[in-house]
Coordinates of C-alpha atoms and ligand atoms in Angstrom, one line a residue:
Chain A
M1 CA 26.6 -34.1 -36.8
N2 CA 24.0 -31.9 -36.6
P3 CA 21.5 -32.9 -34.0
I4 CA 18.3 -34.5 -34.8
I5 CA 16.2 -32.8 -32.3
E6 CA 17.1 -29.9 -30.3
T7 CA 15.3 -27.0 -27.9
K8 CA 16.3 -23.6 -27.3
E9 CA 15.4 -21.8 -23.9
L10 CA 12.2 -24.3 -23.9
T11 CA 9.8 -23.0 -21.2
H12 CA 7.1 -24.5 -20.2
I13 CA 4.6 -23.4 -17.4
Y14 CA 1.3 -25.4 -16.8
S15 CA -1.8 -24.0 -15.8
R16 CA -0.7 -20.0 -16.1
G17 CA -2.3 -17.4 -14.7
T18 CA -4.3 -19.8 -12.3
P19 CA -3.1 -20.4 -8.4
F20 CA -2.1 -23.9 -9.8
E21 CA 0.4 -22.3 -12.0
R22 CA 3.6 -24.6 -12.0
V23 CA 7.0 -24.3 -13.9
A24 CA 7.8 -27.5 -15.4
L25 CA 10.6 -27.1 -17.6
D26 CA 12.8 -23.6 -17.4
S27 CA 15.2 -22.6 -20.7
V28 CA 16.0 -25.9 -21.5
N29 CA 18.5 -26.2 -23.8
F30 CA 19.1 -29.7 -25.0
S31 CA 20.0 -31.6 -28.1
V32 CA 20.0 -35.3 -29.5
N33 CA 22.2 -36.7 -31.9
P34 CA 20.9 -38.8 -34.8
G35 CA 21.4 -43.0 -33.8
E36 CA 21.9 -42.0 -29.9
F37 CA 20.6 -44.2 -27.5
M38 CA 20.2 -41.8 -24.8
G39 CA 18.8 -42.0 -21.2
I40 CA 16.6 -39.3 -19.0
I41 CA 16.4 -39.9 -15.3
G42 CA 14.7 -37.3 -12.7
H43 CA 12.7 -37.5 -9.6
T44 CA 9.2 -37.4 -9.6
G45 CA 7.9 -34.4 -10.9
S46 CA 11.1 -32.9 -12.2
G47 CA 9.9 -32.7 -15.5
K48 CA 11.0 -35.4 -17.9
S49 CA 7.3 -36.1 -19.7
T50 CA 6.9 -32.6 -19.8
L51 CA 10.3 -32.4 -21.8
I52 CA 9.4 -35.4 -24.1
Q53 CA 6.3 -34.4 -24.6
H54 CA 7.8 -31.1 -26.8
L55 CA 10.0 -33.0 -28.9
N56 CA 7.3 -34.1 -30.9
G57 CA 5.2 -31.5 -30.8
L58 CA 2.4 -32.6 -28.1
L59 CA 2.8 -30.1 -26.1
K60 CA 3.5 -26.3 -27.4
P61 CA 6.6 -24.4 -25.3
T62 CA 5.2 -21.4 -23.1
D63 CA 8.3 -19.5 -24.4
G64 CA 11.4 -21.1 -26.3
Q65 CA 11.7 -23.7 -29.8
V66 CA 12.2 -27.1 -30.4
L67 CA 13.9 -27.7 -33.6
F68 CA 13.9 -30.9 -35.8
D69 CA 16.2 -31.4 -38.5
G70 CA 16.9 -27.8 -37.8
T71 CA 13.6 -26.4 -38.3
D72 CA 11.1 -25.0 -35.9
I73 CA 8.2 -27.7 -35.1
W74 CA 5.3 -25.0 -34.6
G75 CA 6.8 -23.0 -37.8
D76 CA 3.9 -25.0 -40.1
K77 CA 1.0 -26.6 -38.7
H78 CA 1.4 -29.3 -41.6
F79 CA 5.1 -29.9 -40.4
T80 CA 4.2 -30.2 -36.6
R81 CA 1.9 -33.4 -37.5
Q82 CA 5.1 -35.1 -40.0
V83 CA 7.1 -34.5 -37.0
R84 CA 4.7 -36.4 -35.4
F85 CA 5.0 -39.6 -37.4
K86 CA 9.0 -39.3 -37.6
V87 CA 9.2 -38.8 -33.7
G88 CA 7.4 -41.8 -32.3
L89 CA 6.0 -41.6 -28.6
V90 CA 5.5 -43.8 -26.2
F91 CA 3.4 -42.4 -23.4
Q92 CA 3.7 -43.7 -19.3
Y93 CA 1.3 -46.6 -18.9
P94 CA 0.3 -47.1 -22.8
E95 CA -1.5 -50.2 -22.3
Y96 CA -4.6 -47.8 -21.1
Q97 CA -5.0 -46.4 -24.7
L98 CA -5.9 -49.0 -26.4
F99 CA -9.0 -49.1 -28.2
E100 CA -9.7 -51.2 -30.9
E101 CA -11.7 -54.2 -31.5
T102 CA -8.4 -56.2 -32.3
V103 CA -4.8 -56.2 -31.7
F104 CA -4.1 -55.7 -35.4
K105 CA -6.5 -52.9 -35.9
D106 CA -4.8 -51.0 -32.6
I107 CA -1.4 -51.5 -34.4
S108 CA -2.6 -50.1 -37.6
L109 CA -3.7 -46.9 -36.1
G110 CA -0.5 -45.0 -37.2
P111 CA -0.2 -46.3 -40.6
K112 CA -3.4 -45.5 -41.5
N113 CA -3.5 -41.8 -40.1
M114 CA -0.3 -41.6 -42.4
K115 CA -2.5 -42.4 -45.2
L116 CA -0.1 -45.3 -46.9
P117 CA -1.4 -48.5 -48.9
E118 CA -3.2 -51.4 -47.3
E119 CA -0.5 -53.4 -48.6
E120 CA 2.1 -51.3 -46.7
I121 CA 0.0 -51.1 -43.7
R122 CA -0.3 -55.0 -43.5
R123 CA 3.6 -55.6 -44.2
R124 CA 4.5 -52.5 -41.2
V125 CA 2.1 -54.1 -38.5
Y126 CA 3.1 -57.5 -39.1
E127 CA 6.9 -56.2 -38.7
A128 CA 6.2 -54.1 -35.5
A129 CA 4.6 -57.1 -34.2
A130 CA 7.8 -59.1 -34.6
F131 CA 10.1 -56.1 -32.8
V132 CA 8.2 -56.5 -30.3
E133 CA 7.7 -60.5 -30.1
L134 CA 3.7 -60.4 -30.5
P135 CA 2.9 -63.9 -31.7
D136 CA 0.7 -63.7 -34.7
S137 CA -2.2 -65.8 -32.9
V138 CA -3.0 -62.4 -30.8
M139 CA -3.7 -60.3 -33.6
E140 CA -7.3 -60.9 -34.2
L141 CA -7.9 -61.1 -30.5
S142 CA -9.1 -58.0 -28.6
P143 CA -6.3 -56.2 -26.7
F144 CA -8.5 -56.5 -23.7
E145 CA -8.2 -60.0 -23.4
L146 CA -4.0 -59.7 -22.8
S147 CA -1.6 -59.5 -20.2
G148 CA -0.4 -56.6 -18.9
G149 CA 3.1 -57.5 -20.3
Q150 CA 1.3 -58.0 -23.9
K151 CA -0.8 -54.7 -23.9
R152 CA 2.3 -52.9 -22.9
R153 CA 4.3 -54.6 -26.2
V154 CA 1.1 -53.9 -28.2
A155 CA 1.2 -50.4 -27.6
I156 CA 4.8 -50.1 -28.3
A157 CA 4.3 -51.9 -31.7
G158 CA 1.2 -49.0 -32.5
V159 CA 4.3 -46.5 -32.3
I160 CA 7.0 -48.7 -34.2
A161 CA 4.6 -49.3 -36.7
M162 CA 4.7 -45.6 -37.8
E163 CA 8.3 -46.3 -38.3
P164 CA 9.8 -43.5 -36.8
D165 CA 13.4 -42.1 -37.2
V166 CA 13.5 -41.2 -33.1
L167 CA 11.6 -43.5 -30.8
I168 CA 10.5 -42.0 -27.3
L169 CA 9.8 -44.1 -24.5
D170 CA 8.4 -42.9 -21.3
E171 CA 9.4 -45.2 -18.7
P172 CA 8.5 -48.6 -21.0
T173 CA 9.5 -51.1 -18.1
A174 CA 7.6 -49.6 -14.9
G175 CA 5.4 -52.4 -13.6
L176 CA 6.7 -55.4 -15.4
D177 CA 8.4 -58.2 -14.1
P178 CA 12.5 -58.8 -15.0
K179 CA 12.1 -60.9 -17.7
G180 CA 9.3 -58.9 -19.2
R181 CA 11.4 -55.8 -18.6
E182 CA 14.5 -57.4 -20.4
Q183 CA 12.6 -58.9 -23.2
I184 CA 11.3 -55.0 -23.8
L185 CA 14.2 -53.4 -23.6
S186 CA 16.1 -56.0 -26.2
N187 CA 13.0 -54.9 -28.1
I188 CA 14.1 -51.5 -28.1
R189 CA 17.8 -52.5 -29.6
A190 CA 16.6 -54.2 -31.9
Y191 CA 14.6 -51.8 -33.5
Q192 CA 17.2 -49.3 -33.2
D193 CA 19.9 -51.4 -34.6
A194 CA 17.3 -52.4 -37.8
R195 CA 16.5 -48.8 -38.5
H196 CA 19.5 -46.9 -37.4
A197 CA 16.8 -45.1 -35.0
T198 CA 17.5 -42.5 -32.3
V199 CA 16.1 -43.8 -28.8
I200 CA 15.3 -41.7 -25.8
M201 CA 14.4 -43.6 -22.9
V202 CA 12.6 -42.3 -19.8
S203 CA 13.6 -44.7 -16.9
H204 CA 13.8 -45.0 -12.9
S205 CA 15.8 -48.3 -12.8
M206 CA 19.8 -47.1 -12.6
E207 CA 20.3 -50.6 -13.9
E208 CA 18.2 -50.5 -16.6
I209 CA 19.9 -46.8 -17.8
A210 CA 23.1 -48.3 -16.7
D211 CA 22.8 -51.4 -19.3
S212 CA 21.5 -49.3 -22.2
V213 CA 22.1 -46.0 -22.6
E214 CA 25.5 -44.3 -24.3
R215 CA 24.0 -40.7 -22.9
L216 CA 22.5 -39.8 -19.8
V217 CA 20.8 -36.4 -18.7
V218 CA 19.4 -35.9 -15.5
I219 CA 16.7 -33.2 -15.0
H220 CA 16.1 -31.7 -11.6
D221 CA 13.5 -29.4 -10.9
A222 CA 12.8 -28.3 -14.2
H223 CA 16.3 -27.7 -15.2
I224 CA 19.0 -29.9 -17.0
A225 CA 21.5 -31.2 -13.9
M226 CA 24.1 -33.2 -15.5
D227 CA 24.4 -34.3 -19.4
G228 CA 27.1 -36.9 -19.9
T229 CA 28.0 -40.7 -20.3
P230 CA 26.8 -42.7 -17.8
R231 CA 30.3 -43.1 -16.4
E232 CA 30.6 -39.3 -15.8
V233 CA 27.3 -39.1 -14.6
F234 CA 27.6 -41.8 -12.1
A235 CA 30.9 -40.4 -10.6
H236 CA 28.5 -37.6 -8.4
A237 CA 27.3 -40.4 -6.4
S238 CA 26.5 -37.8 -3.7
E239 CA 24.8 -35.0 -6.3
L240 CA 22.8 -37.6 -7.6
E241 CA 21.4 -38.7 -3.9
S242 CA 20.6 -34.8 -3.0
M243 CA 18.2 -34.9 -6.5
G244 CA 16.7 -37.9 -4.7
L245 CA 18.4 -40.2 -7.1
S246 CA 20.9 -42.8 -6.7
V247 CA 23.6 -44.9 -9.0
P248 CA 23.3 -48.4 -10.1
Q249 CA 23.4 -50.8 -6.9
V250 CA 26.9 -52.2 -8.3
T251 CA 28.6 -49.0 -8.2
N252 CA 27.0 -48.3 -4.5
V253 CA 28.8 -52.1 -3.4
F254 CA 32.0 -50.9 -5.3
L255 CA 31.8 -47.3 -3.2
R256 CA 31.3 -49.3 -0.2
L257 CA 34.7 -51.7 -1.0
R258 CA 36.8 -48.4 -1.4
K259 CA 35.3 -47.2 1.9
M260 CA 36.4 -50.4 3.4
G261 CA 39.9 -50.1 2.0
L262 CA 39.7 -52.1 -1.0
D263 CA 41.4 -50.2 -3.9
V264 CA 38.7 -50.6 -6.7
D265 CA 37.6 -48.6 -9.2
T266 CA 34.7 -47.1 -8.3
S267 CA 33.5 -45.9 -11.7
V268 CA 32.0 -49.4 -13.0
Y269 CA 27.9 -49.2 -13.4
T270 CA 27.3 -52.6 -15.0
T271 CA 27.7 -55.8 -13.6
E272 CA 29.7 -56.7 -16.6
Q273 CA 32.3 -54.1 -15.6
A274 CA 32.3 -54.9 -12.1
K275 CA 33.2 -58.6 -12.8
A276 CA 36.2 -57.2 -15.2
A277 CA 37.6 -54.9 -11.9
L278 CA 37.1 -57.7 -9.7
L279 CA 38.7 -60.1 -11.7
A280 CA 41.6 -57.4 -12.5
L281 CA 41.7 -56.9 -8.7
K282 CA 42.5 -60.7 -8.0
G283 CA 45.7 -60.7 -10.5
G284 CA 43.6 -61.6 -13.9
R285 CA 43.5 -64.8 -12.6
P286 CA 39.9 -66.2 -13.7
G287 CA 38.0 -68.4 -11.4
C288 CA 37.3 -68.3 -7.9
Chain B
M1 CA -7.3 -26.7 -23.6
L2 CA -9.8 -28.9 -21.5
K3 CA -7.6 -28.3 -18.6
D4 CA -9.1 -24.7 -18.5
I5 CA -12.6 -26.0 -17.5
T6 CA -13.2 -25.0 -14.0
I7 CA -16.7 -26.2 -13.2
G8 CA -16.8 -27.7 -9.6
Q9 CA -12.9 -27.0 -9.5
Y10 CA -12.0 -25.9 -5.9
F11 CA -9.1 -22.8 -5.3
P12 CA -7.5 -23.1 -1.9
G13 CA -7.5 -20.4 0.4
D14 CA -7.8 -18.9 3.8
T15 CA -10.4 -16.2 3.8
P16 CA -13.7 -15.9 5.8
I17 CA -15.4 -17.2 2.9
H18 CA -12.8 -20.2 2.9
R19 CA -13.4 -21.2 6.4
M20 CA -16.8 -20.6 6.7
D21 CA -19.1 -24.1 7.4
P22 CA -20.2 -25.3 4.3
R23 CA -23.9 -25.5 5.8
T24 CA -23.7 -21.7 5.8
K25 CA -22.9 -21.2 2.5
I26 CA -25.0 -23.4 0.7
L27 CA -28.1 -21.7 3.1
N28 CA -26.7 -18.6 1.8
V29 CA -26.1 -19.4 -2.0
I30 CA -30.0 -20.4 -1.3
F31 CA -30.8 -17.2 0.0
Y32 CA -28.9 -15.5 -2.8
I33 CA -31.0 -17.2 -5.2
I34 CA -34.5 -16.9 -4.0
A35 CA -33.1 -13.0 -3.5
L36 CA -31.8 -12.6 -7.0
F37 CA -35.4 -14.2 -8.0
S38 CA -37.5 -11.9 -6.4
C39 CA -36.1 -9.2 -7.5
G40 CA -39.1 -6.1 -8.1
G41 CA -36.7 -3.9 -9.7
I42 CA -33.5 -2.2 -10.3
V43 CA -32.5 -1.5 -6.5
G44 CA -32.9 -4.8 -6.0
Y45 CA -30.8 -6.2 -8.2
V46 CA -28.2 -3.6 -7.5
L47 CA -28.7 -4.9 -4.0
V48 CA -28.0 -8.2 -5.1
L49 CA -25.1 -7.4 -6.8
A50 CA -23.5 -5.6 -4.3
Y51 CA -23.9 -8.6 -2.0
L52 CA -22.4 -11.0 -4.8
I53 CA -18.8 -8.1 -5.3
A54 CA -18.5 -7.9 -1.6
A55 CA -18.7 -11.9 -1.4
V56 CA -16.3 -12.2 -4.5
R57 CA -13.8 -9.8 -2.7
I58 CA -13.9 -11.1 0.7
S59 CA -13.2 -14.7 -0.9
R60 CA -10.2 -13.2 -3.3
I61 CA -11.0 -15.2 -5.9
K62 CA -9.7 -13.8 -9.0
L63 CA -12.1 -11.8 -11.5
K64 CA -10.6 -13.5 -14.5
T65 CA -11.0 -17.0 -12.5
I66 CA -14.6 -16.5 -12.5
L67 CA -15.2 -15.0 -16.0
K68 CA -13.4 -18.4 -17.0
G69 CA -16.0 -20.3 -15.4
V70 CA -18.9 -17.7 -17.4
K71 CA -17.3 -18.5 -20.6
P72 CA -18.5 -22.1 -21.2
L73 CA -22.3 -21.1 -21.0
I74 CA -21.5 -18.0 -23.1
I75 CA -24.0 -19.4 -25.8
I76 CA -26.9 -20.1 -23.6
I77 CA -26.4 -16.5 -22.7
I78 CA -26.3 -15.0 -25.9
F79 CA -29.2 -17.1 -27.0
T80 CA -31.6 -15.8 -24.2
A81 CA -30.5 -12.5 -24.5
L82 CA -31.9 -12.8 -28.3
L83 CA -34.8 -14.7 -27.8
N84 CA -36.1 -12.0 -25.1
M85 CA -35.0 -9.1 -27.2
F86 CA -37.3 -10.1 -30.4
Y87 CA -40.0 -11.9 -28.4
T88 CA -41.0 -9.5 -26.1
P89 CA -44.0 -7.1 -26.7
G90 CA -43.8 -3.4 -26.0
N91 CA -42.9 -0.1 -28.4
E92 CA -40.7 -0.7 -31.2
L93 CA -37.7 0.4 -30.7
V94 CA -36.0 -0.5 -34.1
H95 CA -37.2 -2.7 -36.7
F96 CA -35.6 -4.8 -39.6
W97 CA -36.6 -7.6 -41.8
R98 CA -39.3 -9.6 -39.6
L99 CA -37.6 -8.9 -35.9
T100 CA -38.6 -6.3 -34.1
I101 CA -36.6 -4.8 -30.5
T102 CA -39.0 -3.4 -27.9
D103 CA -38.1 -1.0 -25.1
A104 CA -39.7 -4.0 -22.7
G105 CA -37.5 -6.4 -24.8
L106 CA -34.1 -4.9 -24.6
K107 CA -35.0 -4.4 -20.7
N108 CA -35.8 -7.8 -20.5
A109 CA -32.4 -9.4 -22.3
V110 CA -30.3 -7.0 -20.0
L111 CA -32.1 -8.2 -16.9
M112 CA -31.7 -11.7 -18.1
V113 CA -28.5 -11.9 -18.7
A114 CA -27.4 -9.8 -15.4
R115 CA -29.6 -12.7 -14.1
I116 CA -27.7 -15.6 -15.5
I117 CA -24.0 -14.1 -15.0
M118 CA -25.2 -13.6 -11.2
L119 CA -26.7 -16.8 -11.0
I120 CA -24.0 -18.7 -12.3
T121 CA -21.1 -16.5 -10.3
G122 CA -22.8 -17.1 -7.2
T123 CA -23.3 -21.1 -7.1
F124 CA -19.8 -21.0 -8.5
L125 CA -18.4 -19.1 -5.5
L126 CA -19.7 -21.8 -3.7
T127 CA -17.8 -24.4 -5.2
Y128 CA -14.7 -22.3 -5.8
T129 CA -14.2 -21.7 -1.9
T130 CA -15.6 -25.2 -0.7
S131 CA -13.2 -28.5 -1.3
P132 CA -16.0 -30.8 -2.8
I133 CA -15.3 -33.3 0.7
T134 CA -17.1 -30.3 2.9
L135 CA -19.2 -29.6 0.2
T136 CA -21.2 -32.6 0.2
D137 CA -20.6 -32.8 4.5
G138 CA -22.5 -29.4 4.6
L139 CA -24.9 -31.1 2.2
E140 CA -25.4 -34.4 4.2
L141 CA -25.9 -32.5 7.5
L142 CA -28.3 -29.8 6.1
L143 CA -30.3 -33.1 4.4
N144 CA -30.0 -35.1 7.6
P145 CA -33.8 -34.6 8.7
L146 CA -34.8 -36.3 5.8
K147 CA -33.7 -39.5 7.0
K148 CA -36.7 -40.0 9.0
L149 CA -38.7 -40.3 5.9
H150 CA -36.2 -43.0 4.5
A151 CA -34.3 -41.1 2.3
P152 CA -30.8 -42.3 1.2
V153 CA -28.9 -39.0 2.3
H154 CA -25.4 -40.3 3.2
E155 CA -25.5 -42.4 0.0
L156 CA -26.7 -39.4 -2.5
A157 CA -24.0 -37.6 -0.8
M158 CA -21.2 -40.2 -1.0
M159 CA -22.3 -40.6 -5.0
M160 CA -21.9 -36.5 -5.2
S161 CA -18.8 -36.8 -3.3
I162 CA -17.1 -39.3 -5.7
A163 CA -18.8 -37.8 -8.8
L164 CA -16.9 -34.2 -7.9
R165 CA -13.9 -36.3 -7.0
F166 CA -13.5 -37.7 -10.2
I167 CA -14.4 -34.8 -12.5
P168 CA -10.5 -33.4 -12.5
T169 CA -9.4 -37.4 -12.8
L170 CA -11.6 -37.9 -16.2
I171 CA -10.4 -34.6 -17.3
E172 CA -7.0 -35.2 -16.9
E173 CA -7.8 -38.6 -17.8
T174 CA -9.4 -37.6 -21.8
D175 CA -6.3 -35.3 -22.3
K176 CA -3.9 -37.9 -22.0
I177 CA -5.8 -40.3 -24.3
M178 CA -6.3 -37.6 -26.8
S179 CA -2.6 -36.9 -26.4
A180 CA -1.6 -40.6 -27.2
Q181 CA -3.8 -40.6 -30.0
K182 CA -2.3 -37.4 -31.7
A183 CA 0.9 -39.0 -30.9
R184 CA -0.3 -41.5 -33.5
G185 CA -1.5 -38.9 -36.2
A186 CA -4.8 -38.5 -34.7
D187 CA -6.3 -35.6 -35.9
F188 CA -8.8 -33.9 -33.8
E189 CA -8.9 -30.3 -35.5
T190 CA -9.5 -30.6 -38.5
G191 CA -12.6 -32.3 -41.2
N192 CA -16.7 -31.8 -40.9
L193 CA -18.7 -32.7 -38.0
I194 CA -19.1 -36.4 -38.8
Q195 CA -15.0 -36.7 -38.9
K196 CA -14.7 -34.8 -35.9
A197 CA -17.3 -36.9 -34.1
K198 CA -15.5 -40.1 -35.4
A199 CA -12.3 -39.1 -34.2
L200 CA -13.9 -38.7 -30.6
I201 CA -14.8 -42.7 -30.8
P202 CA -11.0 -43.4 -29.9
I203 CA -11.1 -41.0 -27.1
L204 CA -14.7 -42.3 -25.5
V205 CA -13.7 -46.0 -25.6
P206 CA -10.8 -45.9 -23.5
L207 CA -12.5 -43.4 -21.2
F208 CA -15.1 -45.5 -20.4
V209 CA -12.5 -48.8 -20.1
S210 CA -10.7 -46.6 -17.7
A211 CA -13.7 -45.3 -15.8
F212 CA -15.7 -48.6 -15.1
R213 CA -12.1 -49.9 -13.9
R214 CA -11.8 -46.9 -11.4
A215 CA -15.2 -47.7 -10.3
D216 CA -14.7 -51.2 -9.6
E217 CA -11.4 -50.3 -7.6
L218 CA -13.0 -48.0 -5.6
A219 CA -15.8 -50.2 -4.8
T220 CA -13.0 -52.4 -3.6
A221 CA -10.8 -50.1 -1.8
M222 CA -13.8 -49.1 -0.1
E223 CA -15.0 -52.4 0.7
C224 CA -11.3 -53.1 2.4
R225 CA -11.4 -50.0 4.9
C226 CA -15.2 -51.7 6.0
Y227 CA -17.2 -49.1 4.5
T228 CA -20.9 -50.4 5.0
G229 CA -22.9 -47.4 4.6
G230 CA -23.2 -44.4 6.8
E231 CA -24.6 -46.2 9.7
G232 CA -22.3 -45.5 12.2
R233 CA -20.2 -43.6 10.5
T234 CA -18.0 -40.8 12.2
R235 CA -16.4 -37.6 10.7
L236 CA -12.5 -37.0 10.7
N237 CA -12.9 -33.3 10.5
P238 CA -16.5 -32.9 12.5
L239 CA -17.8 -29.4 11.4
H240 CA -18.2 -26.9 13.7
W241 CA -21.0 -23.6 13.8
Q242 CA -18.5 -20.4 14.7
R243 CA -19.7 -17.0 15.0
L244 CA -18.5 -16.5 11.6
D245 CA -21.3 -18.8 10.4
T246 CA -24.0 -16.8 12.5
I247 CA -22.5 -13.5 10.7
G248 CA -22.9 -15.6 7.5
L249 CA -26.5 -16.6 8.1
I250 CA -27.5 -13.1 9.2
C251 CA -25.7 -11.6 6.1
G252 CA -28.1 -13.9 3.7
I253 CA -31.5 -13.4 5.4
V254 CA -30.8 -9.5 5.9
L255 CA -30.1 -9.8 2.1
L256 CA -33.0 -11.6 1.3
T257 CA -35.6 -10.1 3.3
G258 CA -34.2 -6.6 2.0
V259 CA -35.2 -7.4 -1.7
I260 CA -38.6 -9.1 -0.3
V261 CA -39.3 -5.6 1.6
L262 CA -38.0 -3.7 -1.8
R263 CA -40.1 -5.4 -3.9
Q264 CA -43.3 -4.3 -1.9
F265 CA -42.3 -0.9 -2.9
G266 CA -41.9 -2.0 -6.7
L267 CA -37.8 -1.2 -6.6
Ligands
ATP301 N1 -1.2 -31.6 -17.2 C1 -0.6 -30.7 -16.3 N2 -1.4 -30.0 -15.5 C2 -0.8 -29.0 -14.7 N3 0.4 -29.5 -13.9 C3 0.9 -30.8 -14.8 C4 0.7 -31.1 -15.7 N4 1.3 -32.2 -15.9 C5 2.5 -32.2 -15.2 N5 2.3 -31.0 -14.1 C6 3.4 -30.8 -13.2 O1 4.5 -30.6 -13.6 C7 5.9 -31.3 -13.3 C8 6.4 -31.9 -14.1 O2 5.9 -32.8 -14.2 P1 6.1 -34.2 -15.4 O3 4.9 -34.8 -15.6 O4 7.1 -33.9 -16.4 O5 7.2 -35.2 -14.2 P2 7.7 -36.2 -14.6 O6 9.4 -36.2 -14.5 O7 7.6 -37.0 -15.6 O8 7.7 -37.1 -13.1 P3 7.4 -38.9 -13.0 O9 8.5 -39.2 -12.6 O10 6.4 -38.9 -11.5 O11 6.5 -39.4 -14.3 C9 4.9 -32.1 -11.9 O12 5.1 -31.1 -11.0 C10 3.9 -31.6 -12.2 O13 2.4 -31.8 -11.3
MG302 MG1 6.6 -38.8 -16.3

């Protein structure tokens, strides 16, 4: 399978030539396969946001290339703009960027910039709103009248309305309550299923990542430190710790159990798996 | 991009100029500007220029950084030069169409450009080597005598330091908002002037909203920490007058006196 997005020796240096020069990405080679749900984790300042802003052509590489479907996205100006519609990016705290008078207008910004016909724009806006479970009653309200979680969902709908093939989200659940988090995660999964889209999600919550993704990339200090299935990555608990990261809580519990002498499988990383493992230990008898 | 704007930016360092008391630096800049505008002839300008170069060398600020600060003002500089060149009466040098360049005009233009660049560079050196907080501290102390006249010196200094503090934040925020708009296909590069101005609205609205939100939060945070104005407020890092400052101040006074004396001789 050909990767849908690929980076080649991607390097990004901020404020080059000033005393504040900072290498945020250093020769990163990385690829995303179509239809994948990929997670990106890394300590604060490791370069996650910088990396994903390259994937839709918002940041220009200092060195190296970013390919979309095998074509260099910076090769042709027209293509760069097309890529921005195909690779939808939801920023960190996107609710601060809402600006239109009504929720409807804000969500329709992307499709409008795509120069779609009026009817199609309406259809997309309402469909996007449905994906993030925004009731029709809020469509004519000002975005500033909504709650934080609702604003976040409006911002996500604004990107979904472009119907991108790749949806990238930078910490989509940061600062939300558990119910709001779960809701947004299930909205994202619903979009992926409906459109067979590729999803890339940056998150600081290991539980969230463990529950959602099929592939996990760890960024540490401008480099890709690990790349594999969550099971493979979470098997390196001590290395993750040294990068300022951790494994999901359940994995920690199982590591402790193992230390206490219980013969358990320490490669579990979701509560479902934990339940299965504990039941297996009890000899497969359900119930307590 | 916007990030390249260096106005009001501070480049930390550990040179005598960085260590100097902000009051010394502010006074020095004032002396320097007066000297620059009192120059009576070429020798005076050379003296002021030498002073500037020495200060830049000591501060170890790169020439490139300094030129970057001048860049946004290039249009004003060119405009001034052209006006001076064509509108100063004197002996005609070149004549074409309805424009004449005179010898006096040419000399004026060159001096004017030199003056503006030296003025900008000199004042930028102050903000490059002084953190905004120390800068306003210094300003407040220098203006302290005005408090007797009930001038709101502390409040002004506080407003200034907050404004300076938030310039980079606002620039960063603008960058972020522009990126978010671009991610949804907004186009800031092409189109005519009206289209470009229209494209700015989606940036300005969230920027203002967030600026007001920030101001509100900042006010609350200050009140929570019992800020009640300048009355009885002490400092974490009180300013100390050092020998370095006496030397710096003497240098400034010598420069100004030198230029004024030279002026008496028409130099
Ligand atoms: N616009 C910028 N100008 C200069 N330096 C920057 C800029 N944006 C980020 N950096 C620096 O680049 C590095 C990587 O930043 P980045 O935002 O990619 O980190 P991150 O992994 O997304 O962190 P977080 O988890 O806190 O969001 C950081 O050290 C940061 O200070
Ligand atoms: Mg980030």
